[in-house]
C-alpha positions as MATLAB code, in Angstrom:
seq = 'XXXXXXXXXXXXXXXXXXXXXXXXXXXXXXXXXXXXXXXXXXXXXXXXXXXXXXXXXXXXXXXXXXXXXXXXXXXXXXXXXXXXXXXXXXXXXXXXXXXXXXXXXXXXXXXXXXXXXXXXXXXXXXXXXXXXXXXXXXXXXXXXXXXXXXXXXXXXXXXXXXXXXXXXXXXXXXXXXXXXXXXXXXXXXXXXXXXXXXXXXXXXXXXXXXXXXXXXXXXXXXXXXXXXXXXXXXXXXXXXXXXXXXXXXXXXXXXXXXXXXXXXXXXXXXXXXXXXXXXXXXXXXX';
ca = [
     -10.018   37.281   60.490;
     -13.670   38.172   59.785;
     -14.477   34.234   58.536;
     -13.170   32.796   61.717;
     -16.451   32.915   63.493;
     -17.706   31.268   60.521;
     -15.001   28.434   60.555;
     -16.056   27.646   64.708;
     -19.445   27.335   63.989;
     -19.245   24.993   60.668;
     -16.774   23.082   62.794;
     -19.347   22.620   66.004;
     -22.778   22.456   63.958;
     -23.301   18.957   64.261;
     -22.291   19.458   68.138;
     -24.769   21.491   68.386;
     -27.572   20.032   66.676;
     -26.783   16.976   68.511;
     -27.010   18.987   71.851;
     -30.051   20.423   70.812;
     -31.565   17.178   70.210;
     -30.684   15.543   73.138;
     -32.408   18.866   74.968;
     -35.224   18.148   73.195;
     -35.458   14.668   74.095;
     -34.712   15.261   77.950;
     -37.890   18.448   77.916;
     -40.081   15.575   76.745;
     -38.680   12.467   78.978;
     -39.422   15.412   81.964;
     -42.835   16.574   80.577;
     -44.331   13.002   80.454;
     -41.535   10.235   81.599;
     -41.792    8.830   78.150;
     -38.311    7.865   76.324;
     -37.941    9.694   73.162;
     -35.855    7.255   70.336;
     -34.261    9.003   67.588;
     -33.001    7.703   64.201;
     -30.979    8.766   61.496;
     -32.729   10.657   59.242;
     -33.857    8.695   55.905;
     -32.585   10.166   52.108;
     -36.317   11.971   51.963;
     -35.779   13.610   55.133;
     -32.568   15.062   54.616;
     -31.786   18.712   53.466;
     -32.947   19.518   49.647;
     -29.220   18.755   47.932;
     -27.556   16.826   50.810;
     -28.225   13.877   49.299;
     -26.934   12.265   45.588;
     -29.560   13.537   42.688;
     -29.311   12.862   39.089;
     -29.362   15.226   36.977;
     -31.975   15.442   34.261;
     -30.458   16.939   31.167;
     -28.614   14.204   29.783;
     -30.443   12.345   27.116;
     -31.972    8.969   28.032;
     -32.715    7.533   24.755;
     -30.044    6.460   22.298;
     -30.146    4.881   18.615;
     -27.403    3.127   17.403;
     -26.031    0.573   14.895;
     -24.766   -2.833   15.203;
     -21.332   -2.923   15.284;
     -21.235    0.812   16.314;
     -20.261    1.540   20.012;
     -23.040    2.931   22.269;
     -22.829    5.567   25.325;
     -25.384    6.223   27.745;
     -24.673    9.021   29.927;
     -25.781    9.446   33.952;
     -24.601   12.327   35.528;
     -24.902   12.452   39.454;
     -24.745   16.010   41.552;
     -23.550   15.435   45.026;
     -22.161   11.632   44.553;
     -20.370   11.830   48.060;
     -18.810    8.383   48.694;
     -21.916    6.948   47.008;
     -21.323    4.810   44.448;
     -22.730    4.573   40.620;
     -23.665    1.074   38.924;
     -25.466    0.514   35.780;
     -27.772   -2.846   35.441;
     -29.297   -4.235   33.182;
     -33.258   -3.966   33.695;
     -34.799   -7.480   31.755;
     -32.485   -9.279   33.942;
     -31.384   -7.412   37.191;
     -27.831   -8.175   36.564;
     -25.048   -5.634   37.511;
     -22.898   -4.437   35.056;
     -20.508   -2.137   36.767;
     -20.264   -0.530   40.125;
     -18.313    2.315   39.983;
     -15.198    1.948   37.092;
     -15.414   -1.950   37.772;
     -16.690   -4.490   35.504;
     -19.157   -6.777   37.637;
     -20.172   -9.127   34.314;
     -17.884  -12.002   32.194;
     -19.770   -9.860   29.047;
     -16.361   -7.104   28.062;
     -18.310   -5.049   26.113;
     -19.476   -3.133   28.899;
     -17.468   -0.662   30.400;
     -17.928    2.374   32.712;
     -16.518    5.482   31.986;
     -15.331    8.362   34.440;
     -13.116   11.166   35.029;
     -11.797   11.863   38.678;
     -13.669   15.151   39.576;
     -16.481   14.912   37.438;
     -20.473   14.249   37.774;
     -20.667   11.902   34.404;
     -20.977    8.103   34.841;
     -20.659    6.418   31.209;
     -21.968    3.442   30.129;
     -19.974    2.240   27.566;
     -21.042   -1.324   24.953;
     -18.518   -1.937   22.322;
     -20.099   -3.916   19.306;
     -23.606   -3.868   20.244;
     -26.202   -6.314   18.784;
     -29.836   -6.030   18.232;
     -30.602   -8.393   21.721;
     -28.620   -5.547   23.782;
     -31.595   -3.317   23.004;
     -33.619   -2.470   26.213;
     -33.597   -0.479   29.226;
     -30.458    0.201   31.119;
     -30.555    1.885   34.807;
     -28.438    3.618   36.722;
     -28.482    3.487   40.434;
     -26.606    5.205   43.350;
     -26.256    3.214   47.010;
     -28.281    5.785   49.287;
     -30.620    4.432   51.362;
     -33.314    3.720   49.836;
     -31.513    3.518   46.717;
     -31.984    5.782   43.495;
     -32.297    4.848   40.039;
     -32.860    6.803   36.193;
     -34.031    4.686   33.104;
     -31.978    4.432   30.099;
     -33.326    3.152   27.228;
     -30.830    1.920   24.221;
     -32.077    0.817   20.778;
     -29.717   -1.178   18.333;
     -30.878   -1.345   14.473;
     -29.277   -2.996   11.876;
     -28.347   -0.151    9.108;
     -28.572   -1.045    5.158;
     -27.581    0.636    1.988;
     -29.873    0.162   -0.807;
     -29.187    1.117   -4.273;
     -32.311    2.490   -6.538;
     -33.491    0.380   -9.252;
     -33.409   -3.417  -10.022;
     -30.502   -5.509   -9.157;
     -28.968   -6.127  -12.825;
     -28.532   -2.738  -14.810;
     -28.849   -2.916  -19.017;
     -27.124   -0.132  -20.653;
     -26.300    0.698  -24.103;
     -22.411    1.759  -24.703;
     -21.799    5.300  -24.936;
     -24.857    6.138  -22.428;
     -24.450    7.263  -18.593;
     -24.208    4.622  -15.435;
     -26.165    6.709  -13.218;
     -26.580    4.661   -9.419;
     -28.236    6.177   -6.606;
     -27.269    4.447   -3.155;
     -29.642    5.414   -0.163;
     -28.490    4.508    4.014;
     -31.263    2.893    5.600;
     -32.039    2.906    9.447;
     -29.250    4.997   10.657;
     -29.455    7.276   13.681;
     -26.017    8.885   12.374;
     -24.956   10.130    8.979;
     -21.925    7.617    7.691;
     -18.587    9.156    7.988;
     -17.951    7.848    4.338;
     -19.708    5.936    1.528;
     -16.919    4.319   -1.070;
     -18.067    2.606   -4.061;
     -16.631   -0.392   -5.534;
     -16.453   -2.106   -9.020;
     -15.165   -5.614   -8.422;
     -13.443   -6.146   -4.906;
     -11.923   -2.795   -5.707;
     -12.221    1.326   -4.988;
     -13.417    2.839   -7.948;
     -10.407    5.053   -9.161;
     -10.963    8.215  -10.381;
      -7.593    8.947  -12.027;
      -7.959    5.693  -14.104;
     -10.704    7.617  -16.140;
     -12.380   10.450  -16.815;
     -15.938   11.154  -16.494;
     -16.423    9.899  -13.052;
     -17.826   11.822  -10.386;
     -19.405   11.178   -7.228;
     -21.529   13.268   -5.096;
     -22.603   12.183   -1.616;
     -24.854   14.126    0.702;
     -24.530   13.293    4.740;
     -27.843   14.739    5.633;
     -30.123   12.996    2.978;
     -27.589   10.131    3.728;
     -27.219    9.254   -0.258;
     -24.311    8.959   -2.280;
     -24.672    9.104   -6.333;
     -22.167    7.942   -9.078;
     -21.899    8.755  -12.801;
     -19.727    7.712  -15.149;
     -20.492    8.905  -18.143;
     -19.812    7.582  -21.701;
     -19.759    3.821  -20.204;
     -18.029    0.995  -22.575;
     -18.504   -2.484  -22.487;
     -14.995   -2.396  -19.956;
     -17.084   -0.873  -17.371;
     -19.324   -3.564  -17.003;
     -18.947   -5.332  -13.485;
     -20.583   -5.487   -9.898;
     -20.574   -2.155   -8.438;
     -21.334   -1.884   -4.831;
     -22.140    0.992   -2.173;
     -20.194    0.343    1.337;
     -21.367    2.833    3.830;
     -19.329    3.001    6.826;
     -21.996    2.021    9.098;
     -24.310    0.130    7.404;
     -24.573   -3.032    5.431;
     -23.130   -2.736    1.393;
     -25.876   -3.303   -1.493;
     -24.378   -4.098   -5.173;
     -25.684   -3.821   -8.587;
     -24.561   -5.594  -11.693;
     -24.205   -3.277  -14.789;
     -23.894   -4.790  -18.334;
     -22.966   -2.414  -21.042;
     -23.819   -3.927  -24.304;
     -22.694   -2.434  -27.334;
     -25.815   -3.949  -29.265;
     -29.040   -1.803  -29.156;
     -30.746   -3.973  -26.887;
     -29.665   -6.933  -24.211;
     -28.992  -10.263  -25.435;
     -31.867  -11.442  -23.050;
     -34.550   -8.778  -24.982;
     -32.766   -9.621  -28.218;
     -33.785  -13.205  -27.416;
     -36.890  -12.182  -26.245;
     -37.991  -10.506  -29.709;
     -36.251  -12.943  -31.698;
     -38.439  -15.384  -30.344;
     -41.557  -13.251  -30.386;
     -40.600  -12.542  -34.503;
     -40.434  -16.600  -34.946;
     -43.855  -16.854  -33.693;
     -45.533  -14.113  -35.213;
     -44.174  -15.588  -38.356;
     -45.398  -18.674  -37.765;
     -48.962  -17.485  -36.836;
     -48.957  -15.230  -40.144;
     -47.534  -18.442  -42.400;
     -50.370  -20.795  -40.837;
     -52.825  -18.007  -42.026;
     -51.619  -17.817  -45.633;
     -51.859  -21.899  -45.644;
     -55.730  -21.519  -44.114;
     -56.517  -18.926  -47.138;
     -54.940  -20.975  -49.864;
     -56.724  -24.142  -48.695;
     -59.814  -22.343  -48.577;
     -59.682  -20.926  -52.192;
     -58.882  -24.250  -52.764;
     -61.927  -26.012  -51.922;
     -63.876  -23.175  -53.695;
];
């Protein structure tokens, strides 16, 4: 029974402030016969927290991958029947209001849950041109708005060393593969010999060892034979693949340095016979 005063005068507040206003306005039209206009007040006049304000603890700068969905979250204290739309800022155009699409573009979607603050901007399969500033405004009057800004990089793998591998048979394949450019630590790196997983049951001596924070994955397979030879190839699951073709010889060097010396033996035997025929000639003519 004690909160029933409290109930009336909740219930006949705005009664009474309109009372009170219109007392106001007839002291002053009595004072000086001057009519006294009044207006609604504007968003900056109201009450601190009567009015939609965004709240400032969400992050507003997001890295992501092509191909890799982004989110940019607005949240909104004290929505009311506002509404929330997200536009685009290089071109002004309106990419939701509320949970409805307002662009022929699919990718974008907004995301909510009755009850709650968060407004989601969601863009499946991102590309490089959809990086740029994203804002999200509420309908008060004037209206409010909070910068996004969304970056979209194009993620690589890159394996160490040069692009064709020479190895002698019986030594180690030792690659290093390294994910370039990505905001997020892949979920998985697989590597590949061929179009296919490399299978660790098939053999023994292969191990992999992949480390999410220094984003790098490493294989060995030890005690390679000439049946390992092939195009291996790092697939991150975010990033673009990078391959490496290994040869295992079972000659001490590669056919192209054994054709290398062999060549660079016919020449120096050449120079050194040429020399023999300059001596002779010259003893010769002595």
């Amino acid at each position: 029974m004690k909160a029933v005063p409290h109930l009336w005068l909740h219930a006949f507040w705005p009664l009474l402030a309109l009372l009170s206003r219109q007392s106001e306005c007839a002291a002053k039209n009595g004072n000086g016969g001057n009519v006294v206009e009044h207006h609604q007040p504007s968003y900056w006049e109201q009450p601190p927290f009567s009015q939609p304000y965004f709240d400032n603890t969400t992050r507003r700068e997001t890295t992501t991958t092509v191909g890799q969905s982004a989110y940019l979250h607005c949240r909104v204290r004290n929505l009311g029947d506002r509404a929330v739309s997200w536009i685009r800022k290089r071109d002004l155009h309106i990419l939701t209001v509320g949970i409805l699409t307002y662009t022929n573009d699919q990718r974008f979607q907004s995301l909510h849950s009755d009850g709650s603050d968060e407004w989601t901007l969601k863009i499946s399969s991102p590309q490089i041109r959809d990086s740029g500033v994203y804002e999200c405004q509420v309908s008060t009057e004037p209206k409010i708005s909070q910068a996004y800004h969304l970056s979209v990089v194009v993620s690589k793998a890159m394996i160490t060393g040069n692009p064709e591998l020479y190895i002698k048979s019986g030594s180690d394949i030792n690659l290093t593969c390294t994910v370039l450019k990505t905001p997020e630590p892949p979920s998985f790196i697989y590597w590949y010999r061929g179009e296919h997983v490399i299978n660790y049951s098939q053999r023994g001596g292969i191990s992999v060892v992949t480390e999410k924070q220094t984003r790098t994955s490493k294989l060995l397979i030890s005690r390679a034979l000439p049946a390992d030879s092939g195009n291996y190839t790092c697939a991150p699951s975010t990033a673009e693949s990078a391959s490496v073709m290994v040869h295992v010889l079972n000659g001490e060097h590669p056919a192209a340095m054994q054709h290398g010396n062999s060549s660079n033996s016919g020449a120096a035997t050449r120079t050194l016979a040429l020399l023999l025929l300059l001596l002779h000639a010259g003893s010769f003519a002595r």
